[in-house]
Amino acid sequence: MSTYKLDYLDQLESEAIHIMREVAGQFERPALLFSGGKDSITLVHLALKAFRPGKFPFPLVHIDTGHNFQEALDFRDWLAESLGEKLIVRYVEDTIREKKLKEPTGRNASRNALQTFTLLDTIEEFEFDACIGGARRDEEKARAKERVFSVRDEFGSWDPKLQRPELWNIYNGKIHKGENVRVFPISNWTELDVWNYIKRENIALPSIYFAHERELILRDGKLLATAKGVIQQEETDEIVTRRVRFRTVGDISCTAAVESDADTLEAAIAEIQATRISERGETRIDDQVSEAAMEDRKKGGYF
Amino acid sequence: MDLLRFITAGSVDDGKSTLIGRLLYDSKSILADQMEAIERASKSRDDGEIDLALLTDGLRSEREQGITIDVAYRYFQTPKRKFIIVDAPGHIQYTRNMVTGASNCQLAVVLVDARHGVVEQTRRHSLIASLLGIPHLVVAINKMDLVDYSQDVFSNICIHYNELAQKLDVGEVTYIPLSALNGDNVVEKSANMPWYEGEPLLSYLETVELDHDENLTDARFPVQYVIRPQTAELHDYRGYAGKITSGIFRKGDTVTVLPTGETSTIDAIEVAEKHFDEAFAPMSVVLHLADDVDVSRGNLIVKSDNQPVVSQNVEAMLCWMDTKPLKVGNKYTLQHGTFRTRCAVREIIYQLNVNTYEETEDVESLKLNDIARIVLKTAKPVSFDPYDKNRVNGGAILIDETSNVTVGALMLRKEAI
């Protein structure tokens, strides 16, 4: 009997593939939201397992804030090209110009919130009915509450009190026109699971996930990448050169680096296993504004 | 490594959050910054005590009211096993959320306050665990510190609970006396209860036998999606993508496609473009059949020598999850795996009182959180196994045809006469 048993990573993988195929089976115009970060790279790998030798039944869609790491953008283009899959990029910059949006200014200003506008416009433009994303429940406590199939109204809003019951592995993707569903195939994965899977499957990642020398801004004890026009320098900022890596890859303006010597996958995994600080706590600046920051953004249409 | 999904049901008063907090804290799964955030949030409360419930209650309204409303998922691991804690609400008005949480779990921890013994809530939570077919049940008798760690109190509760368990179809039951607040028998064996010979909760969770939970007898494969590249070199490629919900499929097996009844042979089993001689639940695979039979999403492929019930008249236990009542004669969409069909409620056989287990007949409608035995008539035949034999192929949902919301959870039992 015991030979017919799946290891936990195989169980998580199978669950994620099943969810992706449900998207393909239930929706007319799905999309996979791709950021160039490790979670969305993992999603692409899972999509290969779910649909090859066929083509993906969805394009990769990137909402580019204009504040991305160049390494992540290069990786994104290389990946789409080498897989022969369709990539759609839409720019927050364009939304700001067209809609005359006011960009947040001042300390720790970020375009993270503005991304939502571009995302909703893109959903409307292509009439996407489902968007697959790489969010995980272990990241943050509002995420811990969200369903795998998360139905959003025509404004993209999440209503945590009106979530559909989600039983066994039955996913109800029936929606009205104008609504869409956010789908999270790796909901049940932890940060460490993602890293272990990347190692097991030998998945390529952008170089900034590994230790490298870099010029950085030291602000409030956090190390921010220097980038012209993205981060306004302040008098108290100190410019330093350190050996660092990025534990998450988001916007330059709200993703901090960690000092590290981990230049291989093994070393990076060892570092994550030993850490006493959570992924978002260490590297995300935008979650720390209030106790319910993420819940509020999700209600506004954010992922 | 193994993965165990378990549910804890209860309200703050039972010490559920304290217990989860204790498991996470003692297994070093709460990280420093998360702990600081809790300390910060605790300070803004009146009592100033560190409140581990803040770890699990993720929504603003939950924190404000101090109750769990919806299911939250927490993750931790020990050197022996990985765990997913399904943290579900215990209040009766959130029964549907507990049912949602329980559906995927292999184990349930039912919390009993040692001072109060078996109460209404214990009966309700045990019933849901039994209805959803959770194979392992832990009765965690908490707050033993408040009854002087008395063996008599513990034994009496066990006897009392055992009577209740007789009335239910529950799997294996394990009783553990503990104090979540002080950590007695949670991770470490308690020095305060030398009379208790069993294991602490965490050791039990780490070692409980899970091998027999997966149904490896009844081979079932719901087709999710057909892979057809239609390129020059893969012109004839036609693969049926899906997840094996139970049993084992082997190359060469004679299979039947339901509900059409066409038969064929498994030509190849593929996982990520690699070929295998066999595959088992819960693997996601691609099946190839030898013959050109009609197969599409919603079909169920089974081994021909072991077939499920195929019927348009289904008797089931139902948990009603909508504020709009269910009435006899109403029509809904039924979703069973990847298969959807319209159905009508033919009859409510009886309604089950979740607290007393009394059955009431002559019921014409059900309201939110009601549980009942019903008969459905479906437009197309459903290919199912009785839920107690096969949780995945025995479960289904009802969808409201105008709102599209999931309004009912069905545990399919048998063909109705």
mmCIF file with all atom_site columns, C-alpha atoms in Angstrom, chain A residues 1-15 17-22 24-26 48-57 137-139 141-142 144-147 158 160-176 179 187-190 192-193 196 247 275-282 288 290-293 295-296 299, chain B residues 1-3 5 28 30-34 41 54-63 68-73 75 77 82 84 96-97 99-100 103-104 132 211-212 216 224-225 227 229 234 237 241-243 245 248 250 270 272-273 278 280 282-286 297 321 333 335-338 340 387 391-392 395-397 399 402-406 409-411:
data_model
loop_
_atom_site.group_PDB
_atom_site.id
_atom_site.type_symbol
_atom_site.label_atom_id
_atom_site.label_alt_id
_atom_site.label_comp_id
_atom_site.label_asym_id
_atom_site.label_entity_id
_atom_site.label_seq_id
_atom_site.pdbx_PDB_ins_code
_atom_site.Cartn_x
_atom_site.Cartn_y
_atom_site.Cartn_z
_atom_site.occupancy
_atom_site.B_iso_or_equiv
_atom_site.pdbx_formal_charge
_atom_site.auth_seq_id
_atom_site.auth_comp_id
_atom_site.auth_asym_id
_atom_site.auth_atom_id
_atom_site.pdbx_PDB_model_num
ATOM 1   C CA . MET A 1 1   ? 0.000   0.000  0.000   1.00 0.00 ? 1   MET A CA 1
ATOM 2   C CA . SER A 1 2   ? 2.628   2.499  1.054   1.00 0.00 ? 2   SER A CA 1
ATOM 3   C CA . THR A 1 3   ? 4.154   2.727  -2.404  1.00 0.00 ? 3   THR A CA 1
ATOM 4   C CA . TYR A 1 4   ? 0.973   4.384  -3.656  1.00 0.00 ? 4   TYR A CA 1
ATOM 5   C CA . LYS A 1 5   ? 1.630   7.550  -1.756  1.00 0.00 ? 5   LYS A CA 1
ATOM 6   C CA . LEU A 1 6   ? 2.453   11.057 -2.923  1.00 0.00 ? 6   LEU A CA 1
ATOM 7   C CA . ASP A 1 7   ? 5.043   13.237 -1.297  1.00 0.00 ? 7   ASP A CA 1
ATOM 8   C CA . TYR A 1 8   ? 3.675   16.606 -0.093  1.00 0.00 ? 8   TYR A CA 1
ATOM 9   C CA . LEU A 1 9   ? 5.260   18.507 -3.007  1.00 0.00 ? 9   LEU A CA 1
ATOM 10  C CA . ASP A 1 10  ? 3.624   16.118 -5.469  1.00 0.00 ? 10  ASP A CA 1
ATOM 11  C CA . GLN A 1 11  ? 0.305   16.618 -3.701  1.00 0.00 ? 11  GLN A CA 1
ATOM 12  C CA . LEU A 1 12  ? 0.635   20.397 -3.920  1.00 0.00 ? 12  LEU A CA 1
ATOM 13  C CA . GLU A 1 13  ? 1.710   20.160 -7.553  1.00 0.00 ? 13  GLU A CA 1
ATOM 14  C CA . SER A 1 14  ? -1.222  17.947 -8.480  1.00 0.00 ? 14  SER A CA 1
ATOM 15  C CA . GLU A 1 15  ? -3.651  20.279 -6.702  1.00 0.00 ? 15  GLU A CA 1
ATOM 16  C CA . ILE A 1 17  ? -2.401  21.523 -11.975 1.00 0.00 ? 17  ILE A CA 1
ATOM 17  C CA . HIS A 1 18  ? -5.985  20.510 -11.268 1.00 0.00 ? 18  HIS A CA 1
ATOM 18  C CA . ILE A 1 19  ? -6.913  24.128 -10.490 1.00 0.00 ? 19  ILE A CA 1
ATOM 19  C CA . MET A 1 20  ? -5.271  25.394 -13.699 1.00 0.00 ? 20  MET A CA 1
ATOM 20  C CA . ARG A 1 21  ? -7.140  22.833 -15.767 1.00 0.00 ? 21  ARG A CA 1
ATOM 21  C CA . GLU A 1 22  ? -10.384 23.866 -14.099 1.00 0.00 ? 22  GLU A CA 1
ATOM 22  C CA . ALA A 1 24  ? -9.095  26.078 -18.840 1.00 0.00 ? 24  ALA A CA 1
ATOM 23  C CA . GLY A 1 25  ? -12.265 23.987 -18.675 1.00 0.00 ? 25  GLY A CA 1
ATOM 24  C CA . GLN A 1 26  ? -14.598 26.589 -17.176 1.00 0.00 ? 26  GLN A CA 1
ATOM 25  C CA . LEU A 1 48  ? 3.640   23.508 -18.728 1.00 0.00 ? 48  LEU A CA 1
ATOM 26  C CA . LYS A 1 49  ? 2.850   20.401 -16.697 1.00 0.00 ? 49  LYS A CA 1
ATOM 27  C CA . ALA A 1 50  ? -0.881  20.977 -17.035 1.00 0.00 ? 50  ALA A CA 1
ATOM 28  C CA . PHE A 1 51  ? -1.083  21.661 -20.785 1.00 0.00 ? 51  PHE A CA 1
ATOM 29  C CA . ARG A 1 52  ? 1.953   20.425 -22.707 1.00 0.00 ? 52  ARG A CA 1
ATOM 30  C CA . PRO A 1 53  ? 2.305   19.272 -25.443 1.00 0.00 ? 53  PRO A CA 1
ATOM 31  C CA . GLY A 1 54  ? -0.546  21.722 -26.117 1.00 0.00 ? 54  GLY A CA 1
ATOM 32  C CA . LYS A 1 55  ? -0.271  25.499 -25.958 1.00 0.00 ? 55  LYS A CA 1
ATOM 33  C CA . PHE A 1 56  ? -1.346  27.378 -22.851 1.00 0.00 ? 56  PHE A CA 1
ATOM 34  C CA . PRO A 1 57  ? -5.062  28.162 -23.068 1.00 0.00 ? 57  PRO A CA 1
ATOM 35  C CA . ARG A 1 137 ? -2.258  32.032 1.843   1.00 0.00 ? 137 ARG A CA 1
ATOM 36  C CA . ASP A 1 138 ? 0.816   31.962 4.054   1.00 0.00 ? 138 ASP A CA 1
ATOM 37  C CA . GLU A 1 139 ? 1.852   35.428 2.868   1.00 0.00 ? 139 GLU A CA 1
ATOM 38  C CA . LYS A 1 141 ? -3.620  37.116 7.019   1.00 0.00 ? 141 LYS A CA 1
ATOM 39  C CA . ALA A 1 142 ? -6.249  38.492 4.616   1.00 0.00 ? 142 ALA A CA 1
ATOM 40  C CA . ALA A 1 144 ? -5.231  33.300 4.417   1.00 0.00 ? 144 ALA A CA 1
ATOM 41  C CA . LYS A 1 145 ? -8.982  33.814 4.181   1.00 0.00 ? 145 LYS A CA 1
ATOM 42  C CA . GLU A 1 146 ? -9.391  33.911 0.441   1.00 0.00 ? 146 GLU A CA 1
ATOM 43  C CA . ARG A 1 147 ? -10.814 31.088 -1.646  1.00 0.00 ? 147 ARG A CA 1
ATOM 44  C CA . TRP A 1 158 ? -13.392 41.206 -3.043  1.00 0.00 ? 158 TRP A CA 1
ATOM 45  C CA . PRO A 1 160 ? -14.772 38.708 2.315   1.00 0.00 ? 160 PRO A CA 1
ATOM 46  C CA . LYS A 1 161 ? -18.210 38.259 3.847   1.00 0.00 ? 161 LYS A CA 1
ATOM 47  C CA . LEU A 1 162 ? -19.785 36.981 0.641   1.00 0.00 ? 162 LEU A CA 1
ATOM 48  C CA . GLN A 1 163 ? -17.281 34.346 -0.399  1.00 0.00 ? 163 GLN A CA 1
ATOM 49  C CA . ARG A 1 164 ? -18.700 31.289 -2.092  1.00 0.00 ? 164 ARG A CA 1
ATOM 50  C CA . PRO A 1 165 ? -18.419 28.078 -0.124  1.00 0.00 ? 165 PRO A CA 1
ATOM 51  C CA . GLU A 1 166 ? -15.665 25.985 -1.732  1.00 0.00 ? 166 GLU A CA 1
ATOM 52  C CA . LEU A 1 167 ? -15.945 22.262 -1.069  1.00 0.00 ? 167 LEU A CA 1
ATOM 53  C CA . TRP A 1 168 ? -13.746 19.256 -1.803  1.00 0.00 ? 168 TRP A CA 1
ATOM 54  C CA . ASN A 1 169 ? -12.028 19.965 -5.100  1.00 0.00 ? 169 ASN A CA 1
ATOM 55  C CA . ILE A 1 170 ? -15.143 21.339 -6.756  1.00 0.00 ? 170 ILE A CA 1
ATOM 56  C CA . TYR A 1 171 ? -14.622 24.871 -8.065  1.00 0.00 ? 171 TYR A CA 1
ATOM 57  C CA . ASN A 1 172 ? -17.623 26.965 -9.044  1.00 0.00 ? 172 ASN A CA 1
ATOM 58  C CA . GLY A 1 173 ? -16.526 29.413 -11.729 1.00 0.00 ? 173 GLY A CA 1
ATOM 59  C CA . LYS A 1 174 ? -20.006 30.419 -12.887 1.00 0.00 ? 174 LYS A CA 1
ATOM 60  C CA . ILE A 1 175 ? -20.182 34.208 -13.149 1.00 0.00 ? 175 ILE A CA 1
ATOM 61  C CA . HIS A 1 176 ? -22.215 36.976 -14.717 1.00 0.00 ? 176 HIS A CA 1
ATOM 62  C CA . GLU A 1 179 ? -17.552 39.777 -13.191 1.00 0.00 ? 179 GLU A CA 1
ATOM 63  C CA . SER A 1 187 ? -2.833  29.009 -2.345  1.00 0.00 ? 187 SER A CA 1
ATOM 64  C CA . ASN A 1 188 ? -1.685  26.149 -0.130  1.00 0.00 ? 188 ASN A CA 1
ATOM 65  C CA . TRP A 1 189 ? 2.039   26.482 -0.791  1.00 0.00 ? 189 TRP A CA 1
ATOM 66  C CA . THR A 1 190 ? 4.377   28.153 1.669   1.00 0.00 ? 190 THR A CA 1
ATOM 67  C CA . LEU A 1 192 ? 9.621   27.246 1.490   1.00 0.00 ? 192 LEU A CA 1
ATOM 68  C CA . ASP A 1 193 ? 7.466   24.894 -0.615  1.00 0.00 ? 193 ASP A CA 1
ATOM 69  C CA . ASN A 1 196 ? 11.903  23.466 -2.641  1.00 0.00 ? 196 ASN A CA 1
ATOM 70  C CA . ARG A 1 247 ? 13.678  37.530 -1.264  1.00 0.00 ? 247 ARG A CA 1
ATOM 71  C CA . THR A 1 275 ? 15.114  33.056 9.130   1.00 0.00 ? 275 THR A CA 1
ATOM 72  C CA . ARG A 1 276 ? 12.936  34.294 11.951  1.00 0.00 ? 276 ARG A CA 1
ATOM 73  C CA . ILE A 1 277 ? 11.285  36.993 9.856   1.00 0.00 ? 277 ILE A CA 1
ATOM 74  C CA . SER A 1 278 ? 8.433   36.506 7.390   1.00 0.00 ? 278 SER A CA 1
ATOM 75  C CA . GLU A 1 279 ? 8.777   37.142 3.671   1.00 0.00 ? 279 GLU A CA 1
ATOM 76  C CA . ARG A 1 280 ? 6.499   40.163 3.550   1.00 0.00 ? 280 ARG A CA 1
ATOM 77  C CA . GLY A 1 281 ? 7.722   41.506 6.889   1.00 0.00 ? 281 GLY A CA 1
ATOM 78  C CA . GLU A 1 282 ? 11.294  41.537 5.699   1.00 0.00 ? 282 GLU A CA 1
ATOM 79  C CA . GLN A 1 288 ? 3.126   47.682 7.039   1.00 0.00 ? 288 GLN A CA 1
ATOM 80  C CA . SER A 1 290 ? -1.968  49.259 8.852   1.00 0.00 ? 290 SER A CA 1
ATOM 81  C CA . GLU A 1 291 ? -3.320  46.054 10.326  1.00 0.00 ? 291 GLU A CA 1
ATOM 82  C CA . ALA A 1 292 ? -5.783  45.692 7.436   1.00 0.00 ? 292 ALA A CA 1
ATOM 83  C CA . ALA A 1 293 ? -3.723  47.117 4.536   1.00 0.00 ? 293 ALA A CA 1
ATOM 84  C CA . GLU A 1 295 ? -7.735  43.465 3.140   1.00 0.00 ? 295 GLU A CA 1
ATOM 85  C CA . ASP A 1 296 ? -8.484  47.034 2.067   1.00 0.00 ? 296 ASP A CA 1
ATOM 86  C CA . LYS A 1 299 ? -11.618 45.140 -1.535  1.00 0.00 ? 299 LYS A CA 1
ATOM 87  C CA . MET B 2 1   ? 7.105   13.871 3.670   1.00 0.00 ? 1   MET B CA 1
ATOM 88  C CA . ASP B 2 2   ? 3.386   13.487 4.499   1.00 0.00 ? 2   ASP B CA 1
ATOM 89  C CA . LEU B 2 3   ? 0.840   16.257 4.465   1.00 0.00 ? 3   LEU B CA 1
ATOM 90  C CA . ARG B 2 5   ? -4.946  18.707 6.672   1.00 0.00 ? 5   ARG B CA 1
ATOM 91  C CA . LYS B 2 28  ? 8.466   27.830 15.963  1.00 0.00 ? 28  LYS B CA 1
ATOM 92  C CA . ILE B 2 30  ? 5.386   32.192 14.278  1.00 0.00 ? 30  ILE B CA 1
ATOM 93  C CA . LEU B 2 31  ? 8.141   34.441 13.068  1.00 0.00 ? 31  LEU B CA 1
ATOM 94  C CA . ALA B 2 32  ? 9.549   37.358 15.010  1.00 0.00 ? 32  ALA B CA 1
ATOM 95  C CA . ASP B 2 33  ? 7.878   40.130 13.008  1.00 0.00 ? 33  ASP B CA 1
ATOM 96  C CA . GLN B 2 34  ? 4.507   38.379 13.100  1.00 0.00 ? 34  GLN B CA 1
ATOM 97  C CA . ALA B 2 41  ? -2.244  44.911 18.026  1.00 0.00 ? 41  ALA B CA 1
ATOM 98  C CA . LEU B 2 54  ? -5.051  37.835 16.364  1.00 0.00 ? 54  LEU B CA 1
ATOM 99  C CA . LEU B 2 55  ? -2.824  35.450 14.466  1.00 0.00 ? 55  LEU B CA 1
ATOM 100 C CA . THR B 2 56  ? -5.717  33.562 13.011  1.00 0.00 ? 56  THR B CA 1
ATOM 101 C CA . ASP B 2 57  ? -8.521  36.083 12.768  1.00 0.00 ? 57  ASP B CA 1
ATOM 102 C CA . GLY B 2 58  ? -7.515  37.815 9.551   1.00 0.00 ? 58  GLY B CA 1
ATOM 103 C CA . LEU B 2 59  ? -10.465 40.081 8.781   1.00 0.00 ? 59  LEU B CA 1
ATOM 104 C CA . ARG B 2 60  ? -11.115 43.418 10.383  1.00 0.00 ? 60  ARG B CA 1
ATOM 105 C CA . SER B 2 61  ? -14.646 42.451 11.421  1.00 0.00 ? 61  SER B CA 1
ATOM 106 C CA . GLU B 2 62  ? -13.331 39.269 13.032  1.00 0.00 ? 62  GLU B CA 1
ATOM 107 C CA . ARG B 2 63  ? -10.792 41.147 15.073  1.00 0.00 ? 63  ARG B CA 1
ATOM 108 C CA . THR B 2 68  ? -13.907 33.635 13.666  1.00 0.00 ? 68  THR B CA 1
ATOM 109 C CA . ILE B 2 69  ? -16.337 34.134 10.768  1.00 0.00 ? 69  ILE B CA 1
ATOM 110 C CA . ASP B 2 70  ? -14.716 32.441 7.822   1.00 0.00 ? 70  ASP B CA 1
ATOM 111 C CA . VAL B 2 71  ? -12.204 29.671 7.347   1.00 0.00 ? 71  VAL B CA 1
ATOM 112 C CA . ALA B 2 72  ? -8.514  30.603 7.529   1.00 0.00 ? 72  ALA B CA 1
ATOM 113 C CA . TYR B 2 73  ? -5.647  28.392 6.554   1.00 0.00 ? 73  TYR B CA 1
ATOM 114 C CA . TYR B 2 75  ? 0.700   26.248 7.652   1.00 0.00 ? 75  TYR B CA 1
ATOM 115 C CA . GLN B 2 77  ? 5.723   21.807 9.768   1.00 0.00 ? 77  GLN B CA 1
ATOM 116 C CA . LYS B 2 82  ? 3.677   19.099 7.106   1.00 0.00 ? 82  LYS B CA 1
ATOM 117 C CA . ILE B 2 84  ? -2.386  22.613 7.017   1.00 0.00 ? 84  ILE B CA 1
ATOM 118 C CA . ARG B 2 96  ? -21.676 26.538 6.236   1.00 0.00 ? 96  ARG B CA 1
ATOM 119 C CA . ASN B 2 97  ? -18.145 27.865 6.648   1.00 0.00 ? 97  ASN B CA 1
ATOM 120 C CA . VAL B 2 99  ? -18.662 22.548 6.333   1.00 0.00 ? 99  VAL B CA 1
ATOM 121 C CA . THR B 2 100 ? -16.516 24.244 3.667   1.00 0.00 ? 100 THR B CA 1
ATOM 122 C CA . SER B 2 103 ? -14.656 18.957 3.295   1.00 0.00 ? 103 SER B CA 1
ATOM 123 C CA . ASN B 2 104 ? -10.961 18.500 2.555   1.00 0.00 ? 104 ASN B CA 1
ATOM 124 C CA . LEU B 2 132 ? -18.240 15.156 5.938   1.00 0.00 ? 132 LEU B CA 1
ATOM 125 C CA . ASP B 2 211 ? -2.146  5.500  4.571   1.00 0.00 ? 211 ASP B CA 1
ATOM 126 C CA . HIS B 2 212 ? -5.646  4.118  4.464   1.00 0.00 ? 212 HIS B CA 1
ATOM 127 C CA . LEU B 2 216 ? -7.198  3.184  -3.886  1.00 0.00 ? 216 LEU B CA 1
ATOM 128 C CA . GLN B 2 224 ? -11.300 18.295 -17.005 1.00 0.00 ? 224 GLN B CA 1
ATOM 129 C CA . TYR B 2 225 ? -9.910  19.279 -20.343 1.00 0.00 ? 225 TYR B CA 1
ATOM 130 C CA . ILE B 2 227 ? -5.416  18.453 -24.876 1.00 0.00 ? 227 ILE B CA 1
ATOM 131 C CA . PRO B 2 229 ? -2.271  20.529 -29.978 1.00 0.00 ? 229 PRO B CA 1
ATOM 132 C CA . LEU B 2 234 ? 1.081   16.081 -33.154 1.00 0.00 ? 234 LEU B CA 1
ATOM 133 C CA . TYR B 2 237 ? -2.623  13.717 -30.312 1.00 0.00 ? 237 TYR B CA 1
ATOM 134 C CA . ALA B 2 241 ? -6.399  15.800 -18.745 1.00 0.00 ? 241 ALA B CA 1
ATOM 135 C CA . GLY B 2 242 ? -7.665  15.333 -15.208 1.00 0.00 ? 242 GLY B CA 1
ATOM 136 C CA . LYS B 2 243 ? -6.920  14.347 -11.645 1.00 0.00 ? 243 LYS B CA 1
ATOM 137 C CA . THR B 2 245 ? -9.848  11.195 -7.595  1.00 0.00 ? 245 THR B CA 1
ATOM 138 C CA . ILE B 2 248 ? -5.268  3.223  -9.561  1.00 0.00 ? 248 ILE B CA 1
ATOM 139 C CA . ARG B 2 250 ? -2.798  1.021  -15.365 1.00 0.00 ? 250 ARG B CA 1
ATOM 140 C CA . GLU B 2 270 ? 1.284   10.684 -19.266 1.00 0.00 ? 270 GLU B CA 1
ATOM 141 C CA . ALA B 2 272 ? 4.237   16.237 -17.970 1.00 0.00 ? 272 ALA B CA 1
ATOM 142 C CA . GLU B 2 273 ? 5.044   14.487 -21.257 1.00 0.00 ? 273 GLU B CA 1
ATOM 143 C CA . GLU B 2 278 ? 0.378   3.245  -13.745 1.00 0.00 ? 278 GLU B CA 1
ATOM 144 C CA . PHE B 2 280 ? -2.944  6.622  -8.661  1.00 0.00 ? 280 PHE B CA 1
ATOM 145 C CA . PRO B 2 282 ? -4.500  12.074 -6.233  1.00 0.00 ? 282 PRO B CA 1
ATOM 146 C CA . MET B 2 283 ? -2.210  12.433 -9.271  1.00 0.00 ? 283 MET B CA 1
ATOM 147 C CA . SER B 2 284 ? -2.967  14.860 -12.112 1.00 0.00 ? 284 SER B CA 1
ATOM 148 C CA . VAL B 2 285 ? -2.319  13.008 -15.369 1.00 0.00 ? 285 VAL B CA 1
ATOM 149 C CA . VAL B 2 286 ? -3.201  12.767 -19.058 1.00 0.00 ? 286 VAL B CA 1
ATOM 150 C CA . ARG B 2 297 ? -15.153 17.635 -20.031 1.00 0.00 ? 297 ARG B CA 1
ATOM 151 C CA . MET B 2 321 ? -25.770 27.410 2.532   1.00 0.00 ? 321 MET B CA 1
ATOM 152 C CA . THR B 2 333 ? -27.412 23.413 -11.199 1.00 0.00 ? 333 THR B CA 1
ATOM 153 C CA . GLN B 2 335 ? -21.877 20.239 -10.031 1.00 0.00 ? 335 GLN B CA 1
ATOM 154 C CA . HIS B 2 336 ? -20.214 16.897 -9.358  1.00 0.00 ? 336 HIS B CA 1
ATOM 155 C CA . GLY B 2 337 ? -16.493 17.086 -10.052 1.00 0.00 ? 337 GLY B CA 1
ATOM 156 C CA . THR B 2 338 ? -16.310 18.516 -13.562 1.00 0.00 ? 338 THR B CA 1
ATOM 157 C CA . ARG B 2 340 ? -22.777 19.891 -14.417 1.00 0.00 ? 340 ARG B CA 1
ATOM 158 C CA . TYR B 2 387 ? -20.032 9.423  0.015   1.00 0.00 ? 387 TYR B CA 1
ATOM 159 C CA . ARG B 2 391 ? -15.508 11.323 -0.436  1.00 0.00 ? 391 ARG B CA 1
ATOM 160 C CA . VAL B 2 392 ? -14.430 12.904 -3.693  1.00 0.00 ? 392 VAL B CA 1
ATOM 161 C CA . GLY B 2 395 ? -19.520 14.975 -3.005  1.00 0.00 ? 395 GLY B CA 1
ATOM 162 C CA . ALA B 2 396 ? -21.358 17.575 -5.087  1.00 0.00 ? 396 ALA B CA 1
ATOM 163 C CA . ILE B 2 397 ? -22.555 21.163 -4.853  1.00 0.00 ? 397 ILE B CA 1
ATOM 164 C CA . ILE B 2 399 ? -25.446 26.306 -7.640  1.00 0.00 ? 399 ILE B CA 1
ATOM 165 C CA . THR B 2 402 ? -29.623 33.201 -11.151 1.00 0.00 ? 402 THR B CA 1
ATOM 166 C CA . SER B 2 403 ? -26.973 34.323 -8.646  1.00 0.00 ? 403 SER B CA 1
ATOM 167 C CA . ASN B 2 404 ? -24.419 31.612 -9.636  1.00 0.00 ? 404 ASN B CA 1
ATOM 168 C CA . VAL B 2 405 ? -23.543 31.246 -5.962  1.00 0.00 ? 405 VAL B CA 1
ATOM 169 C CA . THR B 2 406 ? -22.779 27.862 -4.389  1.00 0.00 ? 406 THR B CA 1
ATOM 170 C CA . ALA B 2 409 ? -23.153 20.891 -0.189  1.00 0.00 ? 409 ALA B CA 1
ATOM 171 C CA . LEU B 2 410 ? -24.316 17.385 -1.086  1.00 0.00 ? 410 LEU B CA 1
ATOM 172 C CA . MET B 2 411 ? -23.081 14.106 0.288   1.00 0.00 ? 411 MET B CA 1
#
